[in-house]
């Protein structure tokens, strides 16, 4: 097998991976960095972010405000030392982006413009028009090109980590163009592979967000933390899950059920928010709006479509002029993807999975429990987002903790002996290769990727969706176990080597099954309701028993083992969660 030797291997070239690579190259240009990505870097999901990135910018704002909003929004599950570090680093990182050329939108006087975002009580979301993620990713990508020490391996799919004597020593990856398997031998590895929204049927997440890195770390022995917390956004398009921005409701859009009735008036949308932005029902918090949809569905007041039940987002009263001026993208998306022109017809919408709060367990230095292995970005849980992420914190998180992961990797190189056990690396790489070869040999099982993936998606939605119960989670757990058993019988339809997307999809499904199981069992064991985790059988938040992070550890052939770790509280004691309104992305 081809061996590529490097100092630091970074798996994932989205915002977090690129930021980590730049941090290493800036600190020490003699350190070789191999940056691998299953897609061309500019196709990473970061590119899809529209709304913005949070960081204190205004004189009437403070680190304390940003800290309090984040901790409150996370329903006190965030580690407060990590949040403290995050809010202080945020403006530095966003300013650094400016210096690298990120075209932040500005006020007429030349100052950086900031916009309101849900749960942020002061305007602190930096943006670049409505293409913030695109501009940030472009800036990072272009900057990374300046450093010869960063070597890119685009369209390489990483399959397994290599861990020797408790130290991470690299990973294996398939070069998708040729089908060849490579061994990356490294002295430190950073995982930056993004979220796992694709385990659910309806999601705003790109098709590549299949939790690969989470599963790799999990199988190698790192716990997945707080996996039960996954965020729904109330207005996605049926079928594709494409996001219809909260801005459409901000501009006056109304949510109505099948009778044309503004059903939100029947629901308690949480404690009152003093912000004038949150007076309207449609601008209630994301999780509560998604929950109201669930109740309407149970009452039979939603609209049936081939892509599941929907409600209507009605913008017609805004008129064509305002829609074109303020919501051109919404008009474009609705017309292109559901064939509805919002000037004349209401848009069908439904809650869709948006963000994975949980992930690879890391400490404040982005370090995992395996020496030499780090993780950052949406695949990691550091944790600043707690039980519910505030919109616009994650684009900043990928910068702050991407940089931190890079710095930590540099530190460990200095302390580490460059001698590595080559024989042990070979042995593990060969085992990974054999696993892939077996997939090519298997025949006659008859199970297909699309069939198993659909069953997994359906059971996640029905059993571990907006509301959960002991019975629904047990049912989903049984279905996932059955899917895992049948996964062994999966048959590759395509046996060729060149761009074998069939093979990649099988590997992605394997990762998703692991992540789905960790999510279900973590949710089953958390017998309370907090943030995005809502149980119909345990409706209250229970700080006495559950102000703790859940840690799911992989058990081959069985359910994960769940243990707990106390949340780090420095200065904000748990209180009542008061939401903000406005736009979240
Ligand atoms: C539609 C949408 C809008 C959003 N808007 C906002 C917003 O306005 N503000 C905000 O703060 N957040 C927003 N978010 C969330 C935010 O964009 C993401 O959390 C963040 O960009 C994730 O960045 P990342 O670097 O962790 O991962 P990604 O950008 O997802 O990158 C993951 C990388 O890992 C690589 N990879 C994955 N698996 C493998 C593998 N097996 N082998 C090799 N490479 C692999 C991929 O190729 C990719 O390069 C939005 C999310 C979505 C979906």
XYZ file of N, CA, C and O in Angstrom, residues 394-572:
716
model
N -21.678 28.820 15.214
C -20.861 27.714 14.698
C -19.838 28.164 13.665
O -18.744 27.591 13.599
N -20.157 29.172 12.873
C -19.139 29.655 11.928
C -17.945 30.222 12.695
O -16.804 30.133 12.247
N -18.210 30.813 13.835
C -17.100 31.325 14.638
C -16.381 30.168 15.324
O -15.151 30.157 15.440
N -17.151 29.180 15.757
C -16.549 28.029 16.446
C -15.512 27.331 15.563
O -14.458 26.924 16.030
N -15.825 27.201 14.256
C -14.881 26.478 13.391
C -13.552 27.241 13.275
O -12.510 26.633 13.109
N -13.609 28.568 13.397
C -12.365 29.356 13.371
C -11.616 29.207 14.693
O -10.427 28.869 14.728
N -12.333 29.453 15.793
C -11.670 29.480 17.103
C -11.066 28.111 17.430
O -9.890 28.007 17.794
N -11.871 27.051 17.263
C -11.359 25.742 17.671
C -10.577 25.046 16.555
O -9.771 24.157 16.835
N -10.787 25.475 15.302
C -9.901 24.989 14.235
C -8.482 25.465 14.520
O -7.523 24.681 14.520
N -8.337 26.760 14.820
C -7.010 27.317 15.130
C -6.425 26.631 16.362
O -5.244 26.267 16.397
N -7.272 26.432 17.355
C -6.802 25.817 18.598
C -6.279 24.393 18.345
O -5.255 23.984 18.895
N -7.000 23.644 17.501
C -6.576 22.273 17.200
C -5.204 22.299 16.521
O -4.327 21.482 16.839
N -5.024 23.242 15.604
C -3.737 23.363 14.920
C -2.620 23.663 15.919
O -1.556 23.027 15.896
N -2.884 24.598 16.828
C -1.863 24.958 17.827
C -1.539 23.767 18.729
O -0.374 23.495 19.047
N -2.563 23.035 19.119
C -2.341 21.878 20.004
C -1.521 20.810 19.294
O -0.658 20.170 19.911
N -1.784 20.617 17.997
C -1.027 19.606 17.246
C 0.448 19.999 17.189
O 1.335 19.148 17.350
N 0.717 21.286 16.995
C 2.111 21.743 16.955
C 2.793 21.469 18.301
O 3.929 20.989 18.357
N 2.082 21.734 19.372
C 2.660 21.508 20.707
C 3.025 20.046 20.911
O 4.082 19.713 21.428
N 2.129 19.179 20.471
C 2.374 17.753 20.720
C 3.547 17.242 19.874
O 4.296 16.371 20.310
N 3.740 17.833 18.698
C 4.877 17.405 17.873
C 6.194 17.683 18.585
O 7.122 16.891 18.533
N 6.231 18.800 19.266
C 7.451 19.177 19.962
C 7.772 18.168 21.066
O 8.938 17.859 21.333
N 6.719 17.628 21.692
C 6.932 16.727 22.823
C 7.078 15.264 22.388
O 7.552 14.431 23.143
N 6.662 14.977 21.163
C 6.562 13.584 20.728
C 7.874 13.106 20.114
O 8.590 13.860 19.480
N 8.133 11.817 20.277
C 9.322 11.259 19.620
C 8.990 10.960 18.160
O 7.936 10.398 17.866
N 9.879 11.337 17.242
C 9.563 11.106 15.830
C 9.590 9.624 15.448
O 9.187 9.257 14.361
N 10.084 8.747 16.355
C 10.109 7.314 16.052
C 8.703 6.737 16.091
O 7.983 6.925 17.056
N 8.307 6.070 15.021
C 6.996 5.428 15.060
C 7.142 3.958 14.689
O 8.074 3.572 13.979
N 6.236 3.162 15.172
C 6.266 1.728 14.935
C 5.641 1.444 13.564
O 4.435 1.265 13.434
N 6.507 1.433 12.547
C 6.011 1.301 11.161
C 5.242 -0.007 10.965
O 4.235 -0.045 10.266
N 5.752 -1.087 11.603
C 5.113 -2.392 11.394
C 3.666 -2.361 11.884
O 2.749 -2.876 11.221
N 3.458 -1.720 13.025
C 2.099 -1.663 13.582
C 1.191 -0.829 12.679
O 0.007 -1.141 12.502
N 1.749 0.228 12.103
C 0.959 1.069 11.187
C 0.525 0.231 9.977
O -0.641 0.239 9.585
N 1.478 -0.531 9.424
C 1.167 -1.381 8.270
C 0.049 -2.359 8.591
O -0.871 -2.559 7.807
N 0.195 -2.964 9.743
C -0.776 -3.990 10.136
C -2.196 -3.415 10.163
O -3.138 -3.991 9.618
N -2.323 -2.245 10.759
C -3.668 -1.647 10.846
C -4.179 -1.204 9.483
O -5.353 -1.337 9.175
N -3.267 -0.657 8.691
C -3.686 -0.212 7.355
C -4.149 -1.409 6.532
O -5.152 -1.337 5.809
N -3.449 -2.523 6.672
C -3.843 -3.715 5.917
C -5.209 -4.230 6.371
O -6.006 -4.699 5.562
N -5.467 -4.132 7.659
C -6.773 -4.576 8.163
C -7.882 -3.704 7.568
O -8.947 -4.200 7.164
N -7.615 -2.393 7.479
C -8.622 -1.487 6.892
C -8.826 -1.820 5.415
O -9.956 -1.828 4.913
N -7.740 -2.125 4.741
C -7.827 -2.445 3.322
C -8.627 -3.746 3.117
O -9.453 -3.861 2.203
N -8.374 -4.699 4.002
C -9.076 -5.985 3.884
C -10.585 -5.792 4.076
O -11.406 -6.443 3.416
N -10.942 -4.905 4.965
C -12.372 -4.634 5.206
C -13.039 -4.133 3.915
O -14.141 -4.552 3.567
N -12.342 -3.256 3.201
C -12.893 -2.717 1.950
C -12.941 -3.831 0.890
O -13.923 -3.978 0.162
N -11.867 -4.630 0.840
C -11.813 -5.704 -0.162
C -12.980 -6.673 0.048
O -13.580 -7.154 -0.921
N -13.322 -6.928 1.306
C -14.439 -7.839 1.607
C -15.741 -7.330 0.994
O -16.585 -8.107 0.563
N -15.890 -5.998 0.995
C -17.125 -5.418 0.440
C -17.250 -5.753 -1.041
O -18.336 -5.972 -1.554
N -16.108 -5.803 -1.734
C -16.131 -6.110 -3.162
C -16.481 -7.579 -3.398
O -17.074 -7.940 -4.397
N -16.078 -8.413 -2.435
C -16.285 -9.853 -2.619
C -17.722 -10.267 -2.301
O -18.260 -11.193 -2.902
N -18.336 -9.549 -1.324
C -19.663 -9.968 -0.859
C -20.649 -9.973 -2.015
O -20.689 -9.050 -2.823
N -21.413 -11.033 -2.114
C -22.441 -11.069 -3.147
C -23.604 -11.916 -2.646
O -23.452 -12.749 -1.759
N -24.750 -11.641 -3.195
C -25.899 -12.480 -2.878
C -26.687 -12.032 -1.661
O -27.743 -12.567 -1.370
N -26.160 -11.050 -0.903
C -26.879 -10.597 0.292
C -28.161 -9.870 -0.057
O -29.162 -9.957 0.644
N -28.102 -9.113 -1.135
C -29.314 -8.476 -1.643
C -29.701 -7.168 -0.963
O -30.630 -6.504 -1.407
N -29.011 -6.765 0.105
C -29.367 -5.490 0.743
C -28.746 -4.341 -0.050
O -27.626 -4.448 -0.535
N -29.488 -3.232 -0.172
C -28.948 -2.088 -0.910
C -28.722 -0.900 0.023
O -29.364 -0.791 1.070
N -27.822 -0.021 -0.394
C -27.554 1.180 0.415
C -28.823 2.003 0.545
O -29.205 2.417 1.641
N -29.494 2.224 -0.591
C -30.639 3.132 -0.539
C -31.753 2.560 0.341
O -32.391 3.289 1.099
N -31.943 1.230 0.273
C -32.995 0.611 1.083
C -32.708 0.763 2.571
O -33.557 1.222 3.341
N -31.496 0.427 2.977
C -31.154 0.491 4.409
C -31.119 1.942 4.897
O -31.532 2.250 6.012
N -30.619 2.832 4.020
C -30.529 4.237 4.437
C -31.935 4.810 4.671
O -32.165 5.534 5.639
N -32.875 4.433 3.787
C -34.241 4.942 3.969
C -34.831 4.444 5.294
O -35.437 5.188 6.047
N -34.605 3.178 5.586
C -35.149 2.633 6.842
C -34.520 3.343 8.048
O -35.194 3.652 9.024
N -33.209 3.588 7.948
C -32.539 4.289 9.050
C -33.111 5.703 9.206
O -33.468 6.130 10.306
N -33.244 6.409 8.077
C -33.793 7.771 8.108
C -35.176 7.778 8.746
O -35.480 8.598 9.616
N -36.026 6.853 8.311
C -37.409 6.833 8.801
C -37.473 6.591 10.304
O -38.226 7.235 11.020
N -36.652 5.660 10.769
C -36.738 5.341 12.200
C -36.144 6.473 13.052
O -36.585 6.703 14.181
N -35.189 7.210 12.502
C -34.649 8.351 13.254
C -35.725 9.426 13.414
O -35.894 10.019 14.477
N -36.464 9.654 12.346
C -37.509 10.679 12.382
C -38.650 10.258 13.322
O -39.111 11.035 14.143
N -39.066 8.983 13.208
C -40.232 8.584 13.997
C -39.866 8.346 15.468
O -40.667 8.612 16.356
N -38.642 7.876 15.720
C -38.326 7.504 17.096
C -37.469 8.498 17.853
O -37.556 8.595 19.082
N -36.634 9.256 17.145
C -35.685 10.139 17.840
C -35.794 11.561 17.306
O -34.826 12.306 17.272
N -36.997 11.929 16.857
C -37.206 13.229 16.233
C -37.484 14.341 17.235
O -36.869 14.400 18.303
N -38.432 15.178 16.874
C -38.707 16.377 17.677
C -39.082 16.014 19.112
O -38.642 16.636 20.068
N -39.923 14.975 19.255
C -40.268 14.470 20.590
C -39.885 13.008 20.660
O -40.009 12.276 19.683
N -39.452 12.603 21.830
C -39.032 11.219 22.027
C -39.732 10.629 23.248
O -40.073 11.360 24.179
N -39.876 9.314 23.258
C -40.356 8.620 24.457
C -39.509 7.375 24.619
O -38.812 6.967 23.687
N -39.635 6.749 25.772
C -38.911 5.509 26.007
C -39.275 4.495 24.916
O -38.401 3.873 24.307
N -40.600 4.376 24.639
C -41.054 3.363 23.668
C -40.533 3.687 22.268
O -40.055 2.801 21.555
N -40.604 4.973 21.866
C -40.195 5.313 20.494
C -38.695 5.086 20.312
O -38.242 4.610 19.269
N -37.913 5.388 21.352
C -36.463 5.216 21.243
C -36.084 3.735 21.244
O -35.186 3.312 20.513
N -36.805 2.944 22.048
C -36.508 1.495 22.059
C -36.830 0.872 20.708
O -36.098 0.040 20.199
N -37.945 1.344 20.151
C -38.337 0.827 18.829
C -37.243 1.165 17.790
O -36.796 0.304 17.038
N -36.795 2.429 17.799
C -35.746 2.833 16.841
C -34.447 2.080 17.088
O -33.737 1.725 16.150
N -34.157 1.841 18.348
C -32.934 1.125 18.679
C -32.978 -0.281 18.076
O -31.990 -0.759 17.503
N -34.158 -0.924 18.170
C -34.293 -2.278 17.609
C -34.148 -2.241 16.088
O -33.485 -3.100 15.491
N -34.744 -1.209 15.464
C -34.652 -1.109 13.996
C -33.193 -0.905 13.575
O -32.709 -1.540 12.640
N -32.491 -0.036 14.289
C -31.081 0.227 13.924
C -30.232 -1.037 14.094
O -29.369 -1.337 13.279
N -30.526 -1.797 15.145
C -29.776 -3.050 15.340
C -30.001 -3.996 14.166
O -29.079 -4.639 13.676
N -31.261 -4.049 13.742
C -31.597 -4.919 12.612
C -30.876 -4.421 11.336
O -30.329 -5.216 10.573
N -30.855 -3.101 11.156
C -30.178 -2.523 9.984
C -28.686 -2.857 10.052
O -28.065 -3.218 9.057
N -28.121 -2.762 11.230
C -26.689 -3.072 11.382
C -26.412 -4.532 10.993
O -25.435 -4.841 10.312
N -27.313 -5.423 11.419
C -27.135 -6.845 11.085
C -27.203 -7.030 9.563
O -26.357 -7.684 8.962
N -28.196 -6.376 8.948
C -28.369 -6.550 7.501
C -27.296 -5.824 6.692
O -27.052 -6.155 5.530
N -26.672 -4.840 7.306
C -25.602 -4.089 6.632
C -24.482 -5.045 6.194
O -23.827 -4.847 5.176
N -24.305 -6.112 6.975
C -23.260 -7.092 6.635
C -23.568 -7.773 5.310
O -22.670 -8.305 4.649
N -24.834 -7.761 4.901
C -25.230 -8.426 3.644
C -25.307 -7.464 2.477
O -25.880 -7.781 1.436
N -24.782 -6.290 2.667
C -24.919 -5.294 1.612
C -24.090 -5.723 0.400
O -23.010 -6.294 0.551
N -24.643 -5.462 -0.769
C -23.960 -5.911 -1.972
C -23.601 -4.692 -2.820
O -24.473 -3.897 -3.176
N -22.322 -4.558 -3.130
C -21.909 -3.438 -3.993
C -22.465 -3.653 -5.394
O -22.255 -4.706 -5.983
N -23.149 -2.663 -5.912
C -23.668 -2.788 -7.276
C -22.551 -2.508 -8.285
O -22.522 -3.046 -9.362
N -21.632 -1.614 -7.866
C -20.547 -1.201 -8.760
C -19.247 -1.806 -8.231
O -18.855 -1.532 -7.100
N -18.594 -2.604 -9.054
C -17.364 -3.245 -8.564
C -16.118 -2.604 -9.183
O -15.028 -3.175 -9.146
N -16.291 -1.454 -9.806
C -15.133 -0.836 -10.465
C -14.322 -0.008 -9.468
O -14.738 0.201 -8.327
N -13.174 0.472 -9.911
C -12.310 1.233 -9.008
C -12.430 2.739 -9.176
O -12.190 3.493 -8.241
N -12.768 3.176 -10.389
C -12.727 4.610 -10.675
C -14.019 5.297 -10.187
O -15.111 4.928 -10.598
N -13.835 6.266 -9.292
C -14.980 7.001 -8.716
C -16.128 6.056 -8.354
O -17.246 6.197 -8.850
N -15.837 5.113 -7.509
C -16.867 4.162 -7.106
C -17.717 4.786 -5.991
O -17.467 4.596 -4.801
N -18.725 5.539 -6.411
C -19.559 6.244 -5.425
C -20.418 5.260 -4.635
O -20.835 5.550 -3.509
N -20.667 4.118 -5.228
C -21.418 3.089 -4.523
C -20.662 2.665 -3.258
O -21.223 2.578 -2.155
N -19.356 2.440 -3.433
C -18.515 2.051 -2.292
C -18.521 3.155 -1.225
O -18.680 2.893 -0.026
N -18.344 4.392 -1.668
C -18.301 5.501 -0.703
C -19.623 5.567 0.073
O -19.647 5.755 1.288
N -20.718 5.360 -0.626
C -22.012 5.429 0.059
C -22.195 4.293 1.065
O -22.840 4.475 2.100
N -21.622 3.146 0.770
C -21.699 2.046 1.747
C -20.920 2.448 3.004
O -21.396 2.282 4.140
N -19.726 3.006 2.792
C -18.898 3.392 3.942
C -19.581 4.512 4.739
O -19.567 4.513 5.971
N -20.191 5.433 4.017
C -20.907 6.517 4.714
C -22.087 5.963 5.510
O -22.351 6.390 6.640
N -22.775 4.993 4.935
C -23.908 4.408 5.662
C -23.417 3.714 6.932
O -24.036 3.825 7.999
N -22.275 3.040 6.826
C -21.716 2.385 8.013
C -21.455 3.403 9.119
O -21.775 3.170 10.294
N -20.924 4.561 8.736
C -20.662 5.617 9.726
C -21.974 6.125 10.317
O -22.103 6.312 11.532
N -22.951 6.311 9.454
C -24.232 6.862 9.936
C -24.926 5.904 10.911
O -25.552 6.343 11.874
N -24.808 4.610 10.654
C -25.442 3.644 11.569
C -24.814 3.762 12.965
O -25.521 3.782 13.979
N -23.497 3.884 13.015
C -22.824 4.040 14.316
C -23.280 5.307 15.037
O -23.586 5.300 16.232
N -23.322 6.400 14.276
C -23.684 7.684 14.884
C -25.152 7.652 15.334
O -25.504 8.115 16.429
N -26.010 7.051 14.500
C -27.439 6.980 14.828
C -27.648 6.187 16.117
O -28.426 6.574 16.996
N -26.910 5.103 16.235
C -27.080 4.274 17.434
C -26.620 5.026 18.690
O -27.279 4.976 19.731
N -25.512 5.736 18.571
C -25.032 6.524 19.721
C -26.065 7.570 20.109
O -26.332 7.821 21.294
N -26.701 8.182 19.087
C -27.707 9.219 19.359
C -28.914 8.610 20.097
O -29.366 9.126 21.120
N -29.397 7.494 19.574
C -30.601 6.890 20.161
C -30.366 6.470 21.614
O -31.172 6.760 22.500
N -29.255 5.799 21.854
C -29.031 5.284 23.214
C -28.760 6.451 24.183
O -29.224 6.454 25.326
N -28.056 7.481 23.715
C -27.841 8.650 24.581
C -29.180 9.305 24.911
O -29.414 9.747 26.046
N -30.080 9.357 23.920
C -31.403 9.973 24.134
C -32.258 9.125 25.059
O -33.003 9.643 25.901
N -32.127 7.807 24.915
C -32.903 6.892 25.760
C -32.515 7.069 27.227
O -33.354 7.071 28.133
N -31.226 7.232 27.462
C -30.734 7.320 28.840
C -30.962 8.687 29.473
O -30.925 8.821 30.685
N -31.165 9.736 28.654
C -31.371 11.069 29.239
C -32.854 11.245 29.542
O -33.656 11.624 28.694
N -33.206 10.998 30.796
C -34.626 10.979 31.169
C -35.043 12.359 31.688
O -35.397 12.535 32.858
N -34.948 13.325 30.825
C -35.364 14.703 31.120
C -35.597 15.384 29.775
O -35.291 14.807 28.719
N -36.137 16.617 29.805
C -36.245 17.429 28.593
C -35.369 18.659 28.756
O -35.469 19.369 29.764
N -34.495 18.879 27.767
C -33.578 20.024 27.858
C -33.230 20.429 26.433
O -32.866 19.581 25.614
N -33.370 21.716 26.149
C -32.985 22.213 24.826
C -33.663 21.429 23.723
O -34.878 21.256 23.702
N -32.844 20.917 22.818
C -33.404 20.223 21.661
C -33.841 18.802 21.988
O -34.441 18.139 21.143
N -33.514 18.308 23.178
C -33.909 16.933 23.554
C -35.204 16.998 24.375
O -35.191 17.381 25.546
N -36.314 16.646 23.735
C -37.621 16.752 24.393
C -38.235 15.371 24.538
O -38.448 14.675 23.552
N -38.528 14.994 25.805
C -39.138 13.692 26.060
C -40.576 13.896 26.511
O -40.840 14.686 27.416
N -41.506 13.158 25.897
C -42.906 13.283 26.313
C -43.128 12.594 27.651
O -44.079 12.901 28.374
N -42.223 11.651 28.002
C -42.393 10.949 29.281
C -41.584 11.585 30.415
O -41.775 11.248 31.575
N -40.687 12.481 30.112
C -39.953 13.231 31.155
C -39.903 14.678 30.681
O -38.943 15.090 30.028
N -40.938 15.437 30.997
C -41.116 16.733 30.348
C -40.299 17.866 30.993
O -40.177 18.935 30.422
N -39.753 17.623 32.195
C -39.042 18.708 32.882
C -37.524 18.573 32.728
O -37.004 17.478 32.567
N -36.848 19.713 32.859
C -35.385 19.670 32.938
C -35.029 19.190 34.345
O -35.660 19.620 35.312
N -34.055 18.296 34.450
C -33.706 17.728 35.751
C -32.219 17.974 36.019
O -31.369 17.139 35.714
N -31.925 19.142 36.600
C -30.516 19.496 36.816
C -29.837 18.580 37.825
O -28.636 18.348 37.758
N -30.646 18.076 38.765
C -30.058 17.241 39.817
C -29.405 15.988 39.203
O -28.285 15.624 39.556
N -30.112 15.368 38.289
C -29.570 14.124 37.717
C -28.845 14.313 36.397
O -27.995 13.502 36.043
N -29.197 15.355 35.635
C -28.711 15.391 34.247
C -27.996 16.669 33.830
O -27.888 16.947 32.649
N -27.493 17.421 34.778
C -26.658 18.555 34.366
C -25.263 17.972 34.078
O -24.254 18.333 34.682
N -25.270 17.000 33.184
C -24.047 16.240 32.903
C -24.001 15.913 31.415
O -25.034 15.684 30.791
N -22.787 15.869 30.885
C -22.630 15.459 29.483
C -22.765 13.948 29.400
O -22.218 13.229 30.240
N -23.438 13.488 28.356
C -23.458 12.048 28.139
C -22.268 11.674 27.262
O -21.880 12.428 26.364
N -21.691 10.528 27.531
C -20.552 10.031 26.762
C -20.885 8.626 26.290
O -21.051 7.711 27.098
N -21.022 8.465 24.965
C -21.353 7.150 24.408
C -20.067 6.498 23.919
O -19.373 7.049 23.064
N -19.755 5.339 24.482
C -18.537 4.620 24.071
C -18.915 3.409 23.240
O -19.832 2.662 23.592
N -18.163 3.225 22.165
C -18.447 2.164 21.188
C -18.247 0.780 21.806
O -17.249 0.531 22.478
N -19.217 -0.092 21.558
C -19.084 -1.489 21.970
C -19.362 -2.327 20.726
O -20.446 -2.247 20.163
N -18.362 -3.069 20.300
C -18.525 -3.837 19.052
C -19.686 -4.827 19.192
O -19.771 -5.575 20.157
N -20.611 -4.737 18.247
C -21.719 -5.686 18.222
C -22.815 -5.420 19.241
O -23.774 -6.176 19.330
N -22.698 -4.359 20.036
C -23.734 -4.105 21.043
C -24.099 -2.638 21.122
O -23.645 -1.829 20.310
N -24.939 -2.307 22.101
C -25.273 -0.904 22.328
C -24.066 -0.180 22.912
O -23.273 -0.805 23.634
N -23.943 1.111 22.639
C -22.835 1.834 23.292
C -23.041 1.897 24.797
O -24.165 1.807 25.286
N -21.932 2.054 25.492
C -22.016 2.235 26.941
C -22.143 3.721 27.211
O -21.392 4.516 26.636
N -23.067 4.092 28.081
C -23.243 5.527 28.361
C -22.688 5.846 29.745
O -23.017 5.187 30.732
N -21.826 6.855 29.801
C -21.379 7.360 31.102
C -21.591 8.876 31.092
O -22.005 9.442 30.075
N -21.317 9.517 32.205
C -21.606 10.957 32.303
C -20.430 11.714 32.894
O -19.645 11.162 33.653
N -20.344 12.988 32.515
C -19.332 13.871 33.091
C -20.006 15.195 33.443
O -20.811 15.711 32.649
N -19.668 15.735 34.599
C -20.312 16.991 35.009
C -20.017 18.107 34.017
O -18.922 18.186 33.469
N -21.013 18.966 33.835
C -20.826 20.170 33.016
C -19.928 21.130 33.808
O -20.039 21.217 35.033
N -19.027 21.824 33.117
C -18.181 22.799 33.810
C -18.945 24.113 33.959
O -19.304 24.754 32.976
N -19.197 24.470 35.218
C -19.908 25.727 35.496
C -18.910 26.661 36.150
O -18.303 26.299 37.160
N -18.705 27.834 35.580
C -17.777 28.769 36.213
C -18.528 29.905 36.908
O -18.316 30.179 38.066
N -19.471 30.536 36.161
C -20.129 31.665 36.830
C -21.612 31.797 36.564
O -22.267 32.658 37.142
N -22.182 30.971 35.683
C -23.613 31.111 35.430
C -24.349 29.876 35.927
O -24.220 28.791 35.353
